[in-house]
């Protein structure tokens, strides 16, 4: 089978499209014939050796997948060949077939495409877990989403709106702002200088302020966003797409009783399969009801996957990039 392979950590140009042996499922695992896999910023970090998880070399990147079960391992009784599924894989999805732990599988609802499903598990799962389970977001509260036009940012916009929040989208360009406006957010700000961000947020948030900040970016804009939180506000640490990890003076937390909350959806999936399945059920219900829909900006072939990852690294992608493995889905 064909697979995108990382043989050494480093530059994305090190990745190679290769012909490799088809995988065999171990106990409790299944093999999925991949129809679609979407790209995420952690894929970039993993290939560079900068992610908190370092797979044994060589490996194929790709953390979320949708396809059809083609083989089951010993002890697997809930899944049969031919079933359409989606899953968080951690890595391995950028291949024509991948091995997945059976506990990570979920069935595709009727009417959901493989491309949609592959774009939902990691980013929308992260957004719902962060906003509902970590922050306890309540209807009527105001949420500020940094990096709001990216994969997980655009997911957070939709999830927050579905939960009844007032949503402010923060982005770095007018083109990205236009995408956020199409998602029906309440306000959009374009940030250019960290020193101006707190006042920009204050002008849009109004007297009640911001109750929740969803931050997948980090960098120089994190502290002014943190300082914009109202009394008792919650700051969701989702990632560091800007490339630097910010540090907060703790007095800014003390004086306004603010909370900093880490969001590690991948570890939740490993530790709490029941919570993972509950999140996916909620997301599937919203998708099938037409209440949310993954923002897919491009569908590419496996041959273009490296270029797609480079675009994510450069923060040029709006929404999600999906790698398609068939022409019929």
XYZ file of C-alpha atoms in Angstrom, residues 144-145 221 279:
4
model
C -13.010 34.803 22.562
C -11.445 32.394 20.043
C -1.088 37.625 21.933
C -18.272 13.758 22.683
